[in-house]
XYZ file of C-alpha atoms in Angstrom:
332
model
C 0.000 0.000 0.000
C 1.442 3.370 -1.059
C 1.641 6.192 1.466
C -0.137 9.472 0.761
C 3.140 11.187 -0.173
C 4.107 8.281 -2.425
C 0.754 8.488 -4.208
C 1.285 12.171 -4.881
C 4.779 11.499 -6.219
C 3.591 8.743 -8.552
C 0.763 10.942 -9.826
C 3.250 13.716 -10.558
C 6.019 11.559 -11.964
C 4.488 8.540 -13.664
C 1.753 10.199 -15.675
C 3.503 13.162 -17.292
C 3.054 11.069 -20.442
C 1.212 7.849 -21.168
C -1.915 9.205 -19.490
C -4.865 6.831 -20.018
C -6.891 7.599 -23.131
C -9.985 5.796 -21.962
C -13.440 6.820 -20.865
C -12.657 6.780 -17.129
C -8.950 7.650 -16.815
C -9.048 8.438 -13.092
C -10.161 4.887 -12.397
C -7.185 3.594 -14.395
C -4.820 5.766 -12.338
C -6.548 4.627 -9.143
C -5.903 0.975 -10.005
C -2.206 1.820 -10.446
C -2.045 3.649 -7.105
C -4.251 1.356 -5.028
C -6.919 3.908 -4.168
C -10.266 5.165 -5.479
C -10.932 7.332 -8.532
C -12.425 10.068 -6.338
C -9.196 10.213 -4.349
C -7.164 10.563 -7.555
C -9.268 13.546 -8.665
C -9.056 15.111 -5.214
C -5.288 14.706 -5.109
C -4.782 16.198 -8.565
C -7.095 19.099 -7.764
C -5.123 19.761 -4.577
C -1.821 19.584 -6.449
C -3.165 22.069 -8.991
C -4.522 24.414 -6.316
C -1.183 24.344 -4.481
C 0.654 25.266 -7.688
C 2.493 21.970 -8.181
C 0.786 21.174 -11.481
C -0.534 23.399 -14.229
C -3.108 20.988 -15.632
C -3.656 17.477 -16.909
C -3.808 17.729 -20.658
C -1.987 18.123 -23.957
C 1.461 19.516 -24.705
C 1.597 20.267 -28.425
C 4.836 19.964 -30.348
C 6.186 23.409 -31.272
C 5.019 24.839 -34.578
C 2.909 21.817 -35.512
C -0.225 23.937 -35.371
C -0.607 27.673 -35.474
C 2.514 29.789 -34.998
C 4.607 30.508 -31.919
C 7.851 32.112 -30.855
C 10.057 32.799 -27.886
C 10.423 36.544 -27.374
C 12.612 38.708 -25.179
C 12.372 42.218 -23.751
C 14.936 44.505 -22.143
C 12.798 46.135 -19.469
C 14.021 48.780 -17.017
C 14.104 46.916 -13.684
C 11.779 49.402 -11.983
C 9.219 48.827 -14.740
C 9.411 45.040 -14.715
C 6.351 44.300 -12.498
C 4.139 46.567 -14.612
C 5.408 45.289 -17.949
C 5.294 41.635 -16.884
C 1.657 42.019 -15.810
C 0.741 43.613 -19.128
C 2.472 40.840 -21.091
C 0.853 38.103 -19.006
C -2.584 39.618 -19.593
C -2.453 38.636 -23.270
C -4.173 35.291 -23.814
C -1.681 34.457 -26.560
C 1.167 34.484 -24.015
C 1.443 31.129 -22.252
C 4.815 31.376 -20.468
C 6.377 34.504 -19.025
C 9.586 34.580 -16.955
C 12.059 37.001 -15.483
C 15.681 36.024 -16.199
C 19.026 37.443 -15.097
C 20.236 39.415 -18.118
C 19.838 42.782 -19.815
C 17.066 40.997 -21.699
C 15.221 40.226 -18.503
C 11.679 39.314 -19.587
C 11.145 36.185 -21.694
C 7.814 34.914 -22.915
C 6.309 32.440 -25.362
C 3.584 33.752 -27.661
C 1.255 31.692 -29.853
C -1.370 32.532 -32.448
C -3.356 30.925 -35.245
C -0.821 31.894 -37.949
C 2.241 34.038 -38.581
C 0.234 37.148 -39.408
C -1.715 36.874 -36.167
C 1.488 36.203 -34.234
C 3.129 39.320 -35.652
C 0.037 41.287 -34.696
C 0.172 39.908 -31.163
C 3.833 40.879 -30.752
C 3.112 44.358 -32.097
C 0.214 44.743 -29.663
C 2.446 43.671 -26.763
C 5.091 46.182 -27.792
C 2.495 48.945 -28.056
C 0.918 48.129 -24.678
C 4.217 47.955 -22.804
C 6.419 50.448 -24.616
C 9.081 47.730 -24.868
C 9.299 46.191 -28.347
C 9.869 42.420 -28.051
C 12.650 40.668 -29.949
C 11.186 37.566 -31.611
C 13.441 34.491 -31.668
C 11.475 31.804 -33.531
C 12.485 28.165 -33.586
C 14.737 27.139 -36.483
C 15.743 23.596 -35.550
C 14.651 21.307 -32.725
C 17.121 18.967 -31.040
C 15.244 18.027 -27.869
C 12.095 19.613 -26.431
C 10.370 17.852 -23.569
C 10.071 19.032 -19.973
C 8.499 15.755 -18.854
C 11.562 14.485 -17.001
C 11.850 12.101 -14.048
C 11.379 14.079 -10.834
C 13.530 11.681 -8.819
C 16.736 11.911 -10.851
C 16.224 14.414 -13.673
C 16.457 11.822 -16.451
C 14.360 12.673 -19.465
C 12.550 10.731 -22.141
C 14.365 10.804 -25.465
C 12.404 11.126 -28.675
C 12.992 11.812 -32.327
C 12.805 15.565 -33.010
C 10.076 16.702 -35.373
C 11.243 18.728 -38.399
C 10.434 22.418 -38.026
C 7.727 23.653 -40.340
C 5.696 20.434 -40.541
C 2.397 22.141 -39.842
C -0.713 20.150 -39.010
C -3.761 21.554 -40.817
C -6.684 21.198 -38.419
C -10.338 20.916 -39.279
C -12.869 23.186 -37.565
C -13.800 20.296 -35.257
C -10.157 19.704 -34.331
C -9.679 23.397 -33.508
C -12.700 23.186 -31.225
C -11.063 20.238 -29.479
C -7.799 22.172 -29.044
C -9.728 25.035 -27.484
C -11.744 22.740 -25.205
C -8.475 21.288 -23.871
C -6.662 24.593 -23.262
C -7.145 24.390 -19.498
C -6.751 20.626 -19.325
C -9.166 17.894 -18.353
C -11.976 18.748 -15.918
C -12.195 16.878 -12.613
C -15.243 14.774 -13.505
C -15.514 10.960 -13.763
C -15.637 11.020 -17.588
C -13.507 14.041 -18.528
C -13.186 13.217 -22.219
C -16.962 13.204 -22.550
C -17.091 16.652 -20.933
C -14.410 17.872 -23.366
C -16.329 16.311 -26.248
C -19.520 18.088 -25.189
C -17.671 21.419 -25.060
C -16.230 20.840 -28.545
C -19.453 19.527 -30.113
C -17.953 16.072 -30.643
C -18.467 12.604 -29.213
C -16.261 10.936 -26.648
C -15.001 8.222 -28.986
C -13.850 10.775 -31.569
C -11.995 12.787 -28.904
C -10.120 9.714 -27.697
C -9.292 8.616 -31.245
C -8.103 12.086 -32.244
C -5.819 12.409 -29.226
C -4.328 8.980 -29.907
C -3.715 9.941 -33.550
C -2.087 13.256 -32.581
C 0.248 11.451 -30.209
C 1.163 8.850 -32.825
C 1.970 11.429 -35.519
C 3.829 13.823 -33.214
C 1.353 16.706 -33.170
C 1.145 16.100 -29.434
C 4.487 15.837 -27.679
C 2.746 14.245 -24.721
C -0.561 14.107 -22.904
C -0.623 13.966 -19.130
C 0.230 15.768 -15.916
C 1.989 19.082 -16.600
C 4.082 19.814 -13.525
C 5.587 23.064 -12.282
C 9.178 22.136 -11.573
C 10.055 25.104 -9.380
C 7.337 24.212 -6.886
C 8.615 20.619 -6.768
C 12.164 21.474 -5.736
C 13.729 21.967 -9.195
C 13.907 25.689 -8.599
C 17.326 26.413 -10.108
C 16.877 26.527 -13.855
C 18.871 28.371 -16.450
C 18.596 29.106 -20.143
C 22.109 28.580 -21.511
C 22.963 30.048 -24.905
C 25.916 29.999 -27.287
C 26.769 31.974 -30.412
C 27.700 29.089 -32.699
C 28.652 29.702 -36.353
C 26.050 28.736 -38.929
C 28.104 25.858 -40.318
C 28.551 24.249 -36.891
C 25.306 24.910 -35.037
C 23.318 21.842 -36.150
C 26.047 19.373 -35.201
C 26.649 21.212 -31.938
C 22.943 21.135 -31.137
C 22.690 17.382 -31.692
C 25.731 16.826 -29.479
C 24.354 19.088 -26.747
C 20.916 17.477 -26.819
C 22.501 14.072 -26.244
C 23.845 15.125 -22.841
C 22.088 14.031 -19.664
C 20.441 16.882 -17.817
C 19.517 18.881 -20.939
C 15.733 19.215 -20.862
C 15.351 21.558 -23.844
C 17.717 22.106 -26.753
C 17.064 23.985 -29.955
C 18.376 26.461 -32.480
C 16.646 29.831 -32.769
C 16.902 32.742 -35.149
C 19.381 35.410 -34.066
C 18.852 39.164 -34.043
C 21.237 42.151 -34.168
C 20.927 42.514 -30.398
C 20.912 38.752 -29.714
C 23.759 36.791 -31.380
C 23.090 33.452 -29.646
C 21.686 30.723 -31.879
C 21.959 27.583 -29.705
C 19.790 27.279 -26.589
C 19.399 24.683 -23.881
C 17.605 24.541 -20.547
C 19.141 22.972 -17.476
C 17.082 22.252 -14.357
C 18.563 21.529 -10.948
C 18.021 21.806 -7.231
C 20.755 24.451 -6.774
C 22.570 27.047 -8.867
C 25.872 25.330 -8.210
C 24.476 22.078 -9.578
C 23.236 23.797 -12.738
C 26.472 25.739 -13.256
C 28.567 22.590 -12.899
C 26.286 20.733 -15.291
C 26.555 23.536 -17.832
C 30.332 23.279 -17.891
C 30.140 19.512 -18.298
C 27.634 19.519 -21.164
C 29.357 22.408 -22.940
C 32.697 20.575 -22.890
C 31.098 17.319 -24.025
C 29.261 19.007 -26.894
C 32.271 21.044 -28.021
C 30.644 24.450 -27.503
C 32.637 25.683 -24.487
C 34.801 27.928 -26.665
C 31.950 29.909 -28.221
C 30.589 33.184 -26.795
C 27.870 32.312 -24.308
C 25.510 33.542 -21.629
C 23.655 31.958 -18.711
C 20.223 33.316 -17.817
C 18.862 31.967 -14.542
C 15.100 32.275 -14.116
C 14.110 34.179 -10.990
C 10.337 34.712 -11.315
C 7.547 32.913 -13.133
C 4.777 35.341 -14.018
C 2.649 32.997 -16.111
C 2.547 29.336 -17.095
C -0.425 27.744 -18.828
C -1.438 25.969 -22.026
C -1.049 27.724 -25.372
C -4.029 29.608 -26.767
C -3.723 29.877 -30.523
C -6.895 31.679 -31.524
C -7.378 34.341 -28.863
C -4.756 37.093 -28.737
C -6.819 39.590 -26.731
C -5.791 40.683 -23.235
C -7.361 38.682 -20.407
C -6.647 37.926 -16.738
C -3.436 35.913 -16.583
C -3.314 32.235 -15.567
C -0.296 32.721 -13.325
C 1.575 30.076 -11.414
């Protein structure tokens, strides 16, 4: 019989992917944990309310539907609380962090297409008085924050080529929108999602399975907030790697243990760094030591670089592709 703390850990750790796609998923989790389905829902609701999880739902692969980008702002420190709140109020912004750098505000923006995304970024610049620098994805090497909470090991997968867009039907877009906040805490959550999207339960389950199989969904399951679970030292590490070497360097970097995200992004006149990775740890010293190790192993230690530790999370929620208007932020 698992203890209460052990049940929470297994809920958080074991179901970040591979979440049951069946009519009564909570009952399937309950059988795994040796408790009742009602207890599973209560535990997950408590973990969400305490900030340890964002939701139980889909994580879409980047740029497989709609358009998205990482963006950065150089905000005067005294203005940062005001500007961060304005940025977070846009529904099209799903992640928003303060990081230690002249470019101190970093957010992810998503929209239905490139034109809408450009409009969203322009609106954010107009509202804040700080024009964002867009750094869209060029090449993916490893993107998956669903790592083992006990030891930091991650699941390896084949990267999806950038630009392989998934054209969605009107019904599929309704399903995406019905899942934006994750599954509801009801015995048959997929039926509730189906009702919201004007579909039937069987079609929802089949569509989610197909999206997972083809790579449109990176994973479906518990989306944890690592900082609240003890992984509160995380840093975005960047290198200015020459064009001819960046792809090979990215593949080598992504192969290193401890790298949870690794990708190439477009540079800008004020941002020369093309190769990015994220390192998560339980202390700054652990992350800094790991950065030196992975940089040496990947052959990038000699390139110009920067380390941007995250200090504040202003917003973290699922992407909203078809609503770019300001709204109350879903903060962590």
